[in-house]
Amino acid sequence: MTAVHRPLPALALGAVFALALTGCSSGGGDGTDEGKGDGRPELKVSGAYVPQPPTEEMAGGFLTVRNSGDSADKLTSVSSDVAGKVELHKTVEQQMQRVKSLSVPSHGKLELGRGGNHLMLMDLEHKPMKGQTVTFVLHFQQSGAVTVKAPVEATNYTHRK
């Protein structure tokens, strides 16, 4: 008879432990509730693409990061499956300048596009061709790493908002 009662306290303890862990989580496990109402950044990346580069030395990367959260974040670095290194650039007076980070304001967005802030893919392993996909891993100061798949588009392609 005692063998029947022993598992019940263990099950009850396990259930309490599971509920305690669930209460400590920041969302439903799918990332949809992550950061809601806790003052953290809430980032979503859209419109990512890489124009097919005219040369085999370097390429540009473009995308938009929207932050619906209550605090800002910073894009601090990027890596890619086709480039030995990826630099963050801003354009000032028609001159590209490498920067260490790019801000993503709270309730705002960071746009990486032609003629402005952008990613510069250097030391290409191969020239990305239209129809292929480039993978970026975006590293944010607060939000950590975000992986993005970017289609390679025609050289003169411009994303429509």
mmCIF file of C-alpha atoms in Angstrom, residues 49 114 153-161:
data_model
loop_
_atom_site.group_PDB
_atom_site.id
_atom_site.type_symbol
_atom_site.label_atom_id
_atom_site.label_comp_id
_atom_site.label_asym_id
_atom_site.label_seq_id
_atom_site.Cartn_x
_atom_site.Cartn_y
_atom_site.Cartn_z
ATOM 1 C CA TYR A 49 17.611 41.181 -49.412
ATOM 2 C CA ARG A 114 20.528 51.953 -50.525
ATOM 3 C CA GLU A 153 17.730 39.875 -56.000
ATOM 4 C CA ALA A 154 18.703 41.563 -59.276
ATOM 5 C CA THR A 155 21.548 44.085 -59.073
ATOM 6 C CA ASN A 156 19.162 47.060 -59.509
ATOM 7 C CA TYR A 157 16.414 45.712 -57.192
ATOM 8 C CA THR A 158 14.971 48.081 -54.577
ATOM 9 C CA HIS A 159 12.633 46.817 -51.848
ATOM 10 C CA ARG A 160 9.135 48.270 -51.986
ATOM 11 C CA LYS A 161 7.760 49.273 -48.603
#
